[in-house]
Amino acid sequence: MARVLIVDDAAFMRMMLKDILTKNGYEVIGEAPNGAKAVEIYKAERPDVVTMDITMPEMDGIQAVKEIKAFDPNAKIIMCSAMGQQAMVMEAIKSGARDFIVKPFQPERVLEALKKVLG
């Protein structure tokens, strides 16, 4: 099954996503609390897919998408956003993210996004 990197500054959100993913056969190979750590883990672990929060300290999700895509143009990244972040989601998609999921997470939508991106 696919190897996933979860990126979110909120430990609770990472835990929720990890729970959904592991219950459905995905392997969570790493968790990062900010974009800088996400880039570092991505380069070391080369996950199949990344779930990326937008608003985080140190380096936001959009900058992290740009850096990961510069390192690996084929990276598969799904943005995670709160309601009302449409402009930022669009910027992330332009930067190379493949899809987005909205918080609070609906397990069906999370799994649908992963299947679509891993296609």
C-alpha positions as MATLAB code, in Angstrom:
seq = 'MARVLIVDDAAFMRMMLKDILTKNGYEVIGEAPNGAKAVEIYKAERPDVVTMDITMPEMDGIQAVKEIKAFDPNAKIIMCSAMGQQAMVMEAIKSGARDFIVKPFQPERVLEALKKVLG';
ca = [
       0.000    0.000    0.000;
       1.057    3.604   -0.484;
       3.516    5.330    1.848;
       2.210    8.650    3.163;
       3.815   11.701    4.787;
       1.378   13.746    6.917;
       2.166   17.449    7.339;
       0.178   19.606    9.775;
       1.177   21.858   12.665;
      -1.710   20.491   14.754;
      -0.831   17.128   16.327;
      -4.564   16.367   16.655;
      -5.078   16.757   12.888;
      -2.081   14.545   12.143;
      -3.487   11.927   14.505;
      -6.926   12.055   12.846;
      -5.453   11.649    9.370;
      -3.090    8.896   10.495;
      -6.048    7.025   11.988;
      -8.064    7.241    8.736;
      -5.081    6.189    6.626;
      -3.779    3.299    8.722;
      -7.292    1.836    9.133;
      -7.500    1.749    5.342;
      -4.168    0.087    4.689;
      -1.921    3.065    4.056;
       1.513    3.234    5.673;
       2.275    6.562    7.386;
       6.056    6.845    7.044;
       6.415   10.232    8.681;
       4.771   13.265   10.233;
       5.925   16.870   10.057;
       4.723   19.911   12.037;
       5.840   22.438    9.373;
       6.867   22.790    5.748;
      10.610   22.849    6.428;
      10.481   19.483    8.202;
       8.181   18.151    5.453;
      10.768   18.935    2.770;
      13.505   17.292    4.861;
      11.447   14.111    5.441;
      10.311   14.004    1.804;
      13.897   14.044    0.557;
      14.928   11.299    2.989;
      11.894    9.006    2.688;
      10.434    9.651   -0.796;
       6.795    8.930    0.201;
       4.246    8.015   -2.474;
       1.950   10.848   -1.406;
       1.947   13.825    0.988;
      -0.981   15.413    2.814;
       0.009   19.055    3.332;
      -1.582   21.649    5.591;
      -1.484   25.203    4.213;
      -1.043   27.442    7.246;
       1.942   26.417    9.385;
       4.818   28.099   11.213;
       8.375   28.233    9.820;
       7.403   27.333    6.253;
       3.827   27.215    4.989;
       2.385   24.480    2.839;
       2.559   26.423   -0.417;
       6.301   27.066   -0.063;
       6.814   23.419    0.926;
       4.927   22.268   -2.208;
       7.207   24.437   -4.359;
      10.354   23.039   -2.713;
       9.210   19.416   -2.896;
       8.176   19.825   -6.559;
      11.563   21.419   -7.346;
      13.242   18.351   -5.807;
      10.798   15.833   -7.333;
       8.574   17.085  -10.187;
       6.461   13.908   -9.889;
       5.647   14.395   -6.199;
       1.996   13.715   -5.352;
       0.707   16.242   -2.827;
      -2.800   16.735   -1.438;
      -3.477   20.034    0.317;
      -5.469   20.140    3.548;
      -7.295   23.388    4.173;
      -9.840   24.932    6.454;
     -12.974   26.407    4.928;
     -12.412   29.836    3.408;
      -8.871   29.201    2.128;
      -9.857   28.883   -1.544;
      -7.305   31.436   -2.783;
      -4.495   29.624   -0.992;
      -5.706   26.248   -2.261;
      -5.667   27.609   -5.829;
      -2.117   28.889   -5.345;
      -1.067   25.484   -4.007;
      -2.643   23.731   -7.010;
      -0.801   26.130   -9.349;
       2.390   25.307   -7.448;
       1.905   21.607   -8.138;
      -0.479   20.125   -5.562;
      -2.764   17.500   -7.145;
      -5.901   17.786   -5.002;
      -7.217   19.171   -1.730;
      -9.290   18.038    1.219;
     -11.162   20.310    3.594;
     -11.063   20.182    7.393;
     -12.740   18.723    9.339;
     -11.730   15.575    7.463;
     -14.382   13.270    6.063;
     -12.785    9.808    5.819;
     -14.482    9.054    2.461;
     -13.167   12.281    0.925;
      -9.631   11.679    2.245;
      -9.583    8.174    0.739;
     -11.107    9.380   -2.534;
      -8.398   12.072   -2.871;
      -5.627    9.523   -2.210;
      -7.031    7.066   -4.763;
      -7.359    9.840   -7.348;
      -3.833   11.154   -6.822;
      -2.215    7.710   -6.701;
      -4.435    6.621   -9.618;
];
